[in-house]
Coordinates of C-alpha atoms (C1' of nucleotides) in Angstrom, one line a residue:
Chain A
M686 CA -28.7 -10.0 10.4
T687 CA -31.2 -12.9 10.7
A688 CA -34.0 -14.2 8.5
R689 CA -32.3 -16.0 5.7
T690 CA -34.3 -16.5 2.5
S691 CA -34.2 -20.3 2.1
A692 CA -32.6 -23.5 3.2
E693 CA -31.5 -22.4 6.6
T694 CA -28.4 -24.5 7.1
A695 CA -27.0 -25.1 10.5
R696 CA -25.7 -21.7 11.5
D697 CA -22.6 -22.7 13.4
I698 CA -19.9 -24.2 11.3
P699 CA -16.7 -24.8 13.4
E700 CA -13.8 -22.6 12.4
A701 CA -11.6 -25.6 11.8
T702 CA -14.1 -26.9 9.3
V703 CA -14.3 -23.5 7.5
A704 CA -10.6 -23.6 7.1
R705 CA -10.8 -26.9 5.3
L706 CA -13.7 -26.2 3.0
P707 CA -11.5 -24.4 0.5
V708 CA -9.3 -27.5 0.4
Y709 CA -12.3 -29.7 -0.4
L710 CA -13.4 -27.3 -3.0
R711 CA -10.1 -27.5 -4.8
A712 CA -10.0 -31.3 -4.5
L713 CA -13.5 -31.5 -6.0
T714 CA -12.6 -29.2 -8.9
S715 CA -9.6 -31.4 -9.5
L716 CA -11.8 -34.5 -9.5
S717 CA -14.3 -32.8 -11.7
E718 CA -11.7 -31.8 -14.3
A719 CA -10.5 -35.4 -14.3
G720 CA -14.0 -36.4 -15.3
T721 CA -15.1 -38.0 -12.1
A722 CA -18.8 -37.7 -11.5
T723 CA -19.0 -39.3 -8.1
C724 CA -16.6 -39.9 -5.3
S725 CA -16.6 -41.5 -1.9
S726 CA -15.6 -39.7 1.3
E727 CA -12.5 -41.9 1.2
E728 CA -11.4 -40.7 -2.2
L729 CA -12.1 -37.1 -1.6
A730 CA -10.4 -37.2 1.8
A731 CA -7.3 -38.7 0.1
A732 CA -7.3 -35.9 -2.5
A733 CA -7.7 -33.3 0.2
G734 CA -5.1 -34.8 2.5
V735 CA -7.3 -35.4 5.5
N736 CA -8.9 -38.6 6.9
S737 CA -12.3 -39.6 5.8
A738 CA -14.0 -39.4 9.2
K739 CA -13.0 -35.7 9.5
L740 CA -14.2 -35.0 6.0
R741 CA -17.6 -36.6 6.6
K742 CA -18.0 -34.7 9.8
D743 CA -17.0 -31.4 8.1
L744 CA -19.5 -32.0 5.3
S745 CA -22.2 -33.0 7.7
H746 CA -22.1 -29.4 9.1
L747 CA -23.4 -28.1 5.7
G748 CA -26.1 -30.6 5.3
S749 CA -26.6 -34.1 3.9
Y750 CA -25.3 -33.8 0.4
G751 CA -24.1 -37.4 0.0
T752 CA -25.9 -40.7 -0.7
R753 CA -25.2 -43.7 1.5
G754 CA -23.8 -46.6 -0.3
V755 CA -22.9 -44.3 -3.2
G756 CA -20.9 -41.3 -2.2
Y757 CA -21.0 -37.6 -3.3
D758 CA -21.9 -36.1 -6.6
V759 CA -18.8 -34.1 -7.4
E760 CA -20.5 -31.2 -9.2
Y761 CA -23.3 -30.9 -6.7
L762 CA -21.1 -31.0 -3.7
R763 CA -18.7 -28.5 -5.3
Y764 CA -21.5 -26.0 -5.8
Q765 CA -22.8 -26.5 -2.3
I766 CA -19.4 -25.8 -0.8
A767 CA -18.8 -22.8 -3.0
R768 CA -22.1 -21.5 -2.0
E769 CA -21.4 -22.0 1.7
I770 CA -18.1 -20.3 1.4
G771 CA -19.7 -17.5 -0.6
V772 CA -17.6 -17.7 -3.8
T773 CA -20.4 -18.4 -6.2
Q774 CA -19.8 -14.9 -7.4
D775 CA -16.6 -12.9 -7.5
W776 CA -15.5 -10.7 -4.5
P777 CA -13.8 -7.5 -5.4
V778 CA -10.4 -7.1 -3.8
V779 CA -7.9 -4.3 -3.5
I780 CA -4.1 -4.7 -3.0
V781 CA -2.1 -2.1 -1.2
G782 CA 1.7 -2.1 -1.4
I783 CA 3.0 -3.0 -4.9
G784 CA 6.5 -4.1 -4.1
N785 CA 7.9 -7.4 -5.0
L786 CA 5.2 -9.3 -3.2
G787 CA 2.3 -7.0 -4.2
H788 CA 3.5 -7.4 -7.8
A789 CA 3.4 -11.1 -7.6
L790 CA -0.1 -11.0 -6.0
A791 CA -1.4 -8.7 -8.7
N792 CA -0.2 -11.1 -11.3
F793 CA -1.7 -14.1 -9.5
S794 CA -4.1 -15.6 -11.9
G795 CA -5.7 -17.9 -9.3
F796 CA -7.7 -15.0 -8.0
R797 CA -10.2 -15.0 -10.8
S798 CA -10.8 -18.7 -10.9
R799 CA -11.3 -19.0 -7.2
G800 CA -13.9 -16.3 -6.6
F801 CA -12.0 -13.1 -6.4
R802 CA -11.3 -10.2 -8.7
V803 CA -8.6 -7.6 -8.1
V804 CA -10.2 -4.2 -8.8
A805 CA -7.4 -1.8 -7.7
L806 CA -3.7 -1.6 -6.9
L807 CA -2.5 1.1 -4.6
D808 CA 0.9 2.3 -3.4
A809 CA 2.2 5.4 -1.7
D810 CA 5.3 5.6 -3.9
P811 CA 4.7 8.1 -6.7
R812 CA 7.3 6.4 -8.9
L813 CA 4.8 3.5 -9.3
H814 CA 1.8 5.6 -10.3
D815 CA 2.7 5.5 -14.0
T816 CA 3.0 1.8 -14.1
T817 CA 0.5 -0.9 -15.0
I818 CA 0.3 -4.5 -13.9
G819 CA -1.8 -6.7 -16.2
D820 CA -4.3 -4.1 -17.2
L821 CA -4.6 -2.4 -13.9
P822 CA -2.8 0.9 -13.1
V823 CA -1.2 1.5 -9.8
R824 CA -3.1 4.3 -8.0
P825 CA -2.0 6.7 -5.2
F826 CA -2.8 5.4 -1.8
D827 CA -5.1 8.3 -1.0
Q828 CA -7.5 7.0 -3.6
L829 CA -8.3 4.1 -1.4
E830 CA -11.7 5.2 -0.1
P831 CA -13.2 6.3 -3.5
L832 CA -12.0 3.1 -5.1
V833 CA -13.4 1.0 -2.3
H834 CA -16.8 2.6 -2.6
K835 CA -16.8 2.5 -6.4
H836 CA -16.2 -1.2 -6.5
A837 CA -18.0 -2.2 -3.3
V838 CA -14.8 -3.7 -2.0
A839 CA -15.1 -5.8 1.1
I840 CA -11.7 -7.5 1.2
G841 CA -8.3 -5.7 1.3
V842 CA -4.8 -7.2 1.0
I843 CA -1.9 -5.5 2.7
A844 CA 1.5 -6.2 1.1
T845 CA 3.4 -3.2 2.4
P846 CA 6.4 -3.1 4.7
A847 CA 5.6 -3.7 8.3
H848 CA 5.9 -0.1 9.4
A849 CA 3.2 1.0 7.0
A850 CA 0.8 -1.8 7.6
Q851 CA -1.1 -0.4 10.6
A852 CA -1.8 2.9 8.8
V853 CA -3.0 1.0 5.8
A854 CA -5.3 -1.2 7.9
D855 CA -6.7 1.9 9.6
A856 CA -7.4 3.5 6.2
M857 CA -9.0 0.3 5.0
V858 CA -11.3 0.1 8.0
G859 CA -12.1 3.7 7.6
A860 CA -13.1 3.1 4.0
G861 CA -15.4 0.3 5.0
I862 CA -13.4 -2.8 4.5
R863 CA -14.1 -5.4 7.0
S864 CA -11.9 -8.3 5.9
I865 CA -8.1 -8.0 5.7
L866 CA -5.4 -10.3 4.5
N867 CA -2.1 -9.1 5.9
F868 CA 1.2 -10.1 4.5
A869 CA 3.2 -7.6 6.5
P870 CA 5.0 -9.1 9.5
T871 CA 3.2 -7.1 12.2
V872 CA 0.3 -7.5 14.5
L873 CA -2.6 -5.3 13.4
A874 CA -5.0 -3.7 15.7
V875 CA -8.5 -3.5 14.3
P876 CA -11.9 -2.7 15.7
E877 CA -14.5 -5.4 16.6
G878 CA -16.1 -6.9 13.6
V879 CA -13.1 -6.6 11.3
D880 CA -11.5 -9.9 10.4
V881 CA -7.7 -10.1 9.9
R882 CA -5.9 -13.1 8.6
K883 CA -2.1 -13.1 8.6
V884 CA 0.3 -14.8 6.1
D885 CA 3.8 -14.7 7.5
L886 CA 6.7 -16.3 5.7
S887 CA 9.2 -16.0 8.6
I888 CA 6.8 -17.5 11.1
E889 CA 6.2 -20.5 8.9
L890 CA 9.9 -21.0 8.4
Q891 CA 10.6 -20.7 12.1
I892 CA 8.0 -23.3 12.9
L893 CA 9.7 -25.6 10.4
A894 CA 13.1 -24.8 12.0
Y895 CA 11.7 -25.7 15.4
H896 CA 10.7 -29.2 14.2
E897 CA 13.8 -29.6 12.1
S898 CA 16.1 -28.8 15.0
R899 CA 14.5 -31.6 17.0
K900 CA 14.9 -34.0 14.1
T901 CA 18.6 -33.4 13.5
P902 CA 20.1 -32.8 16.9
G903 CA 23.6 -32.5 15.3
V904 CA 22.8 -29.6 13.0
A905 CA 21.3 -26.8 15.0
D906 CA 21.9 -27.8 18.5
V907 CA 25.3 -26.3 18.4
V908 CA 24.5 -23.3 20.6
P909 CA 26.6 -20.3 19.7
P910 CA 29.0 -19.0 22.4
A911 CA 26.6 -16.2 23.4
A912 CA 23.4 -14.6 22.4
R913 CA 23.8 -13.2 18.9
P914 CA 22.9 -9.6 18.6
E915 CA 20.8 -9.9 15.5
I916 CA 18.3 -12.8 15.8
D917 CA 15.2 -11.2 14.6
G918 CA 15.1 -7.8 12.9
V919 CA 11.9 -5.8 13.2
D920 CA 13.0 -4.5 9.8
D921 CA 11.0 -2.2 7.7
D922 CA 11.7 -4.0 4.5
A923 CA 9.6 -6.7 6.2
A924 CA 7.3 -8.0 3.5
E925 CA 9.6 -6.6 0.8
E926 CA 11.0 -3.5 -0.7
V927 CA 9.1 -1.1 -2.7
I928 CA 9.8 -2.2 -6.2
A929 CA 11.5 -5.1 -7.9
Chain B
M517 CA 18.2 -38.4 19.8
T518 CA 18.2 -38.2 23.5
A519 CA 20.8 -37.0 26.0
R520 CA 20.8 -33.3 25.7
T521 CA 23.9 -31.5 26.9
S522 CA 22.3 -29.2 29.5
A523 CA 19.2 -27.7 30.9
E524 CA 16.8 -30.4 29.8
T525 CA 13.7 -28.4 29.0
A526 CA 10.3 -30.0 29.1
R527 CA 10.3 -32.1 25.9
D528 CA 6.8 -31.6 24.7
I529 CA 5.9 -28.1 23.7
P530 CA 2.3 -28.0 22.4
E531 CA 2.0 -27.2 18.7
A532 CA -0.2 -24.2 19.3
T533 CA 2.6 -22.8 21.5
V534 CA 5.3 -23.4 18.9
A535 CA 3.2 -21.5 16.4
R536 CA 3.2 -18.5 18.7
L537 CA 6.8 -18.4 19.7
P538 CA 7.9 -16.7 16.5
V539 CA 5.3 -14.0 17.2
Y540 CA 6.8 -13.5 20.7
L541 CA 10.2 -13.4 19.3
R542 CA 9.3 -10.6 16.9
A543 CA 7.5 -8.7 19.7
L544 CA 10.6 -9.0 21.9
T545 CA 12.9 -7.7 19.2
S546 CA 10.6 -4.8 18.7
L547 CA 10.7 -4.0 22.4
S548 CA 14.4 -4.4 22.5
E549 CA 14.9 -2.0 19.6
A550 CA 12.7 0.5 21.4
G551 CA 15.1 0.3 24.3
T552 CA 12.9 -1.6 26.7
A553 CA 15.0 -3.8 29.0
T554 CA 12.2 -5.4 30.9
C555 CA 8.6 -6.1 30.2
S556 CA 5.6 -7.7 32.0
S557 CA 3.6 -10.5 30.5
E558 CA 0.8 -8.0 30.0
E559 CA 3.0 -5.7 27.8
L560 CA 4.5 -8.5 25.8
A561 CA 1.1 -10.1 25.3
A562 CA -0.3 -6.8 24.0
A563 CA 2.6 -6.5 21.6
A564 CA 2.1 -10.0 20.4
G565 CA -1.7 -9.7 20.1
V566 CA -2.6 -12.4 22.6
N567 CA -3.9 -12.4 26.2
S568 CA -1.4 -12.5 29.0
A569 CA -2.6 -15.8 30.5
K570 CA -1.9 -17.6 27.3
L571 CA 1.5 -15.9 26.9
R572 CA 2.6 -17.0 30.4
K573 CA 1.4 -20.5 29.9
D574 CA 3.3 -20.6 26.6
L575 CA 6.5 -19.3 28.1
S576 CA 6.2 -21.7 31.1
H577 CA 6.7 -24.6 28.6
L578 CA 10.2 -23.4 27.9
G579 CA 11.1 -22.9 31.5
S580 CA 11.0 -20.2 34.2
Y581 CA 12.6 -17.3 32.5
G582 CA 10.7 -14.5 34.3
T583 CA 11.0 -13.0 37.7
R584 CA 7.8 -12.7 39.8
G585 CA 7.0 -9.2 40.7
V586 CA 9.3 -7.9 38.0
G587 CA 8.6 -9.4 34.6
Y588 CA 10.9 -10.7 31.8
D589 CA 14.3 -9.5 30.8
V590 CA 13.8 -8.7 27.1
E591 CA 17.2 -9.7 25.8
Y592 CA 17.4 -12.9 27.9
L593 CA 13.9 -14.1 27.0
R594 CA 14.5 -13.3 23.3
Y595 CA 17.6 -15.4 23.3
Q596 CA 15.9 -18.3 25.1
I597 CA 13.0 -18.3 22.6
A598 CA 15.4 -18.0 19.6
R599 CA 17.3 -21.0 21.0
E600 CA 14.2 -23.0 21.6
I601 CA 13.0 -22.4 18.0
G602 CA 16.5 -23.1 16.7
V603 CA 17.3 -19.8 15.0
T604 CA 20.4 -18.9 17.0
Q605 CA 22.2 -19.7 13.8
D606 CA 21.2 -19.4 10.2
W607 CA 19.4 -22.2 8.4
P608 CA 20.3 -22.6 4.7
V609 CA 17.3 -22.6 2.4
V610 CA 16.7 -23.3 -1.2
I611 CA 13.9 -21.8 -3.3
V612 CA 12.6 -23.8 -6.3
G613 CA 10.4 -22.0 -8.8
I614 CA 11.6 -18.5 -9.6
G615 CA 8.4 -17.0 -11.1
N616 CA 6.8 -13.9 -9.7
L617 CA 6.5 -15.3 -6.2
G618 CA 9.8 -17.0 -6.1
H619 CA 11.4 -13.8 -7.2
A620 CA 9.7 -11.9 -4.4
L621 CA 10.8 -14.5 -1.9
A622 CA 14.4 -14.4 -3.2
N623 CA 14.5 -10.7 -2.6
F624 CA 12.9 -11.0 0.8
S625 CA 15.4 -9.4 3.2
G626 CA 13.6 -10.7 6.3
F627 CA 15.2 -14.1 5.8
R628 CA 18.6 -13.1 6.9
S629 CA 17.5 -11.2 10.0
R630 CA 15.2 -14.0 11.2
G631 CA 17.5 -17.0 11.1
F632 CA 17.5 -18.1 7.4
R633 CA 19.9 -17.8 4.5
V634 CA 18.9 -18.4 0.9
V635 CA 21.8 -20.4 -0.6
A636 CA 20.3 -21.4 -3.9
L637 CA 17.6 -20.6 -6.4
L638 CA 16.4 -23.2 -8.9
D639 CA 14.1 -23.3 -11.9
A640 CA 13.4 -25.7 -14.7
D641 CA 13.0 -22.9 -17.2
P642 CA 16.4 -22.5 -19.1
R643 CA 15.5 -18.9 -19.9
L644 CA 16.1 -18.1 -16.3
H645 CA 19.5 -19.7 -16.0
D646 CA 21.3 -16.7 -17.1
T647 CA 19.7 -14.4 -14.6
T648 CA 20.7 -13.4 -11.1
I649 CA 18.6 -12.2 -8.2
G650 CA 20.5 -10.3 -5.6
D651 CA 23.8 -11.9 -6.0
L652 CA 22.5 -15.5 -6.5
P653 CA 22.3 -17.1 -9.9
V654 CA 19.2 -19.1 -10.9
R655 CA 20.4 -22.8 -11.4
P656 CA 18.8 -25.6 -13.4
F657 CA 16.5 -27.7 -11.3
D658 CA 18.5 -30.9 -11.8
Q659 CA 21.3 -29.3 -9.7
L660 CA 19.1 -29.6 -6.6
E661 CA 20.8 -32.6 -5.0
P662 CA 24.4 -31.4 -5.3
L663 CA 23.4 -27.9 -4.0
V664 CA 21.5 -29.4 -1.1
H665 CA 24.5 -31.5 -0.1
K666 CA 27.0 -28.7 -0.6
H667 CA 25.2 -26.3 1.6
A668 CA 23.7 -28.9 4.1
V669 CA 20.2 -27.6 3.3
A670 CA 17.4 -28.9 5.5
I671 CA 14.6 -26.5 4.4
G672 CA 13.1 -26.2 0.9
V673 CA 10.7 -23.6 -0.4
I674 CA 8.4 -24.6 -3.3
A675 CA 7.1 -21.6 -5.4
T676 CA 6.3 -23.4 -8.6
P677 CA 3.0 -23.9 -10.3
A678 CA 0.8 -26.5 -8.8
H679 CA 1.4 -29.2 -11.4
A680 CA 5.1 -29.2 -10.8
A681 CA 5.0 -29.1 -7.0
Q682 CA 4.7 -32.8 -6.3
A683 CA 7.7 -33.6 -8.5
V684 CA 9.7 -30.9 -6.8
A685 CA 8.8 -32.2 -3.4
D686 CA 9.8 -35.7 -4.4
A687 CA 13.2 -34.4 -5.6
M688 CA 13.6 -32.4 -2.4
V689 CA 12.9 -35.4 -0.2
G690 CA 15.2 -37.5 -2.4
A691 CA 18.0 -35.0 -1.9
G692 CA 17.6 -35.2 1.9
I693 CA 15.4 -32.2 2.7
R694 CA 13.0 -32.9 5.5
S695 CA 11.1 -29.6 5.9
I696 CA 9.2 -28.0 3.1
L697 CA 7.3 -24.7 2.8
N698 CA 4.8 -25.1 0.0
F699 CA 3.4 -22.1 -1.8
A700 CA 1.8 -24.1 -4.6
P701 CA -1.9 -24.7 -4.2
T702 CA -1.8 -28.4 -4.0
V703 CA -1.7 -31.2 -1.4
L704 CA 1.7 -32.7 -1.2
A705 CA 2.3 -36.4 -0.4
V706 CA 5.6 -36.9 1.5
P707 CA 7.0 -39.8 3.5
E708 CA 6.8 -40.0 7.3
G709 CA 9.3 -37.7 9.0
V710 CA 9.0 -34.9 6.4
D711 CA 7.3 -31.8 7.5
V712 CA 5.2 -29.7 5.1
R713 CA 3.8 -26.4 5.8
K714 CA 1.4 -24.7 3.3
V715 CA 0.9 -21.1 2.5
D716 CA -2.1 -20.7 0.3
L717 CA -3.4 -17.3 -0.7
S718 CA -6.7 -18.6 -2.2
I719 CA -7.6 -20.5 1.0
E720 CA -7.0 -17.5 3.2
L721 CA -9.1 -15.3 1.0
Q722 CA -11.9 -17.9 0.9
I723 CA -11.9 -18.1 4.6
L724 CA -12.3 -14.3 4.7
A725 CA -15.0 -14.5 2.1
Y726 CA -16.9 -17.0 4.3
H727 CA -17.0 -14.7 7.3
E728 CA -17.6 -11.7 5.1
S729 CA -20.6 -13.3 3.5
R730 CA -22.2 -13.8 7.0
K731 CA -21.4 -10.2 7.9
T732 CA -23.1 -8.6 5.0
P733 CA -26.1 -10.7 4.1
G734 CA -27.0 -8.4 1.3
V735 CA -23.8 -8.7 -0.7
A736 CA -23.1 -12.3 -1.4
D737 CA -26.3 -14.0 -0.5
V738 CA -27.6 -13.3 -3.9
V739 CA -27.4 -16.9 -5.2
P740 CA -26.8 -17.0 -8.9
P741 CA -29.5 -18.7 -11.0
A742 CA -27.6 -21.9 -11.3
A743 CA -24.3 -23.5 -10.5
R744 CA -21.6 -21.5 -12.4
P745 CA -19.3 -23.7 -14.4
E746 CA -16.1 -22.0 -13.2
I747 CA -16.0 -21.7 -9.5
D748 CA -12.6 -23.0 -8.8
G749 CA -9.9 -23.7 -11.4
V750 CA -7.3 -26.3 -10.7
D751 CA -5.1 -24.1 -12.9
D752 CA -1.5 -24.7 -13.6
D753 CA -0.6 -21.1 -13.2
A754 CA -1.5 -21.7 -9.6
A755 CA 1.1 -20.0 -7.6
E756 CA 2.0 -17.8 -10.6
E757 CA 3.5 -17.8 -14.0
V758 CA 7.1 -18.5 -14.8
I759 CA 8.5 -15.0 -15.0
A760 CA 7.5 -11.5 -14.2
Chain C
dC1099 C1' 12.6 -7.6 59.6
dG1100 C1' 7.9 -7.9 58.3
dC1101 C1' 4.1 -6.3 55.4
dG1102 C1' 1.9 -4.9 51.2
dT1103 C1' 2.3 -4.8 46.2
dT1104 C1' 3.4 -6.7 41.9
dT1105 C1' 3.8 -10.3 38.7
dT1106 C1' 4.9 -14.9 37.5
dG1107 C1' 3.9 -19.9 37.1
dT1108 C1' 0.4 -23.3 37.6
dT1109 C1' -3.9 -25.6 38.5
dC1110 C1' -8.6 -26.3 37.3
dT1111 C1' -12.4 -26.1 34.4
dC1112 C1' -14.6 -25.7 30.1
dA1113 C1' -14.9 -25.6 25.1
dC1114 C1' -13.3 -27.2 20.8
dG1115 C1' -11.5 -30.5 17.6
dT1116 C1' -10.4 -35.3 16.3
dT1117 C1' -11.1 -40.1 15.9
dC1118 C1' -13.6 -44.3 16.5
dA1119 C1' -17.3 -47.1 15.8
dC1120 C1' -21.7 -48.1 14.3
dA1121 C1' -26.6 -47.7 12.9
dA1122 C1' -29.2 -46.0 9.0
dA1123 C1' -29.8 -45.8 4.2
dC1124 C1' -28.8 -46.9 -0.4
dT1125 C1' -27.4 -50.2 -4.4
dC1126 C1' -26.9 -54.5 -6.6
dC1127 C1' -27.5 -59.1 -7.4
dT1128 C1' -30.0 -63.3 -7.2
Chain D
dA568 C1' -38.5 -59.4 -2.9
dG569 C1' -34.8 -60.1 0.1
dG570 C1' -30.2 -60.3 1.6
dA571 C1' -25.3 -59.0 1.0
dG572 C1' -22.3 -55.3 0.5
dT573 C1' -21.2 -50.2 0.6
dT574 C1' -20.9 -45.8 2.3
dT575 C1' -22.8 -41.9 4.8
dG576 C1' -24.0 -39.3 8.9
dT577 C1' -23.5 -39.1 13.9
dG578 C1' -23.1 -40.2 18.9
dA579 C1' -19.5 -41.0 22.2
dA580 C1' -14.8 -41.1 23.9
dC581 C1' -10.6 -38.9 23.9
dG582 C1' -7.1 -35.4 23.5
dT583 C1' -5.7 -30.6 23.0
dG584 C1' -6.1 -25.7 23.9
dA585 C1' -8.0 -21.4 26.2
dG586 C1' -9.1 -18.7 30.0
dA587 C1' -10.0 -17.7 34.9
dA588 C1' -8.2 -17.7 39.2
dC589 C1' -4.9 -18.2 42.7
dA590 C1' -0.7 -19.5 45.3
dA591 C1' 4.2 -18.7 45.3
dA592 C1' 7.9 -15.6 44.8
dA593 C1' 10.3 -11.4 44.3
dC594 C1' 10.6 -6.4 45.4
dG595 C1' 10.2 -2.0 48.1
dC596 C1' 9.3 0.5 52.1
dG597 C1' 8.8 1.6 56.6

DNA sequence: CGCGTTTTGTTCTCACGTTCACAAACTCCT
DNA sequence: AGGAGTTTGTGAACGTGAGAACAAAACGCG
């Protein structure tokens, strides 16, 4: 896992920086499409919604791709960031759980343009196995492993209800997938070496609610007479139901 | 915005803690439904996927709700966290942009059980104005302000294509909304005092791709001959298209 | 009643991330 | 060629968060 071919870049990019690189990439693409050939850290930072010092420090972790007194070449920097992230070629992706959300994800056209390609859709519900989304058929869940091997899939997306998510994750890991994007509202247990990222609507809304309730003391500070029985439901429907 | 009625809790809960409270809330609900009356920090931490020291420190920011030698009363702690977050009563929410994703969000049943209630769906496309999702009709976008006032909405969800998101955000702010959950892949500019949280599929996938490409040097290290023209597309379809 | 056991709440230390501020490096103009 | 003006890259200061470790508090039992 060592001995890189060329241009040994500094090997430790901070996690916080990694999380911002995709934002810079998108901002650069936007600038590029607007016909901008060169930009300063100030401009790019504004487009990305961060401050310029942070931007410069982030970029400095990948190397010195700017020119003092001038700024950054948009195309060049864009390619360098794409290469660093690893999206200079498409990553094959499978989506498991074709309910409302899975359906929306399958139709999401931003995949292709941002370095990903959906190669398979899977669902346990036999009623879905006839259907097609875009030009992809929905396959039975037990075909996960052959499909993963066939397309050399490394990234899996879980869009099932919460109660099914752990089993899906286990199967993905078993099939060789080592990066999982989880939309189901549950904590996944995975072995060492497998990355899981979580996207959780309820959590985001609750964080907003927290701040909102400090902003407007009059609205939500009215504490109900007693603890309501149903605050949070560990509901199965979780991410969604099975079909639209 | 001072002078709280009772039990003045420490006023500065760290942001990192706030982001975990919803996870604890869900774990507690799960324990509660499993019939557990009491739990230790160790158990709860395991259920929430964090370590117990962090959990205890987080909870200590809200007050002393545990009993040494015993642990936490599940129901009591659940209510205290819900109250701290501000989800002891439902927050009215509007969703703008009823494409694939907006449709999925509108059908998301976890809203209700987690402290939120969708009170209106809006879209600029007249073809949608006849349709109904669940029992909610899709309204024209220009009815945002009256609907926000009518239902005292404080939280807005943007599920439009990227090119429309800023205009929607401006309208939301104009209508009095001060918390926005943005699914469109674009950076929103909002005035001071307005909170924006971003959910971005492409970014999450790209972060996974970054780590994946360091795990399997053989897969994505094959650098293409030259910078590909289409790495990232600042595409309009962005979050999705207009209808399923 | 006192002692051992359990588990919380908190303190201390270290690592990480952000921001400031400035030297180094480049361009442009005279 | 040289100096003024820009803009990057980075060192240093600061703030926030994570984890270890332990004292304080509750319980149970003899």
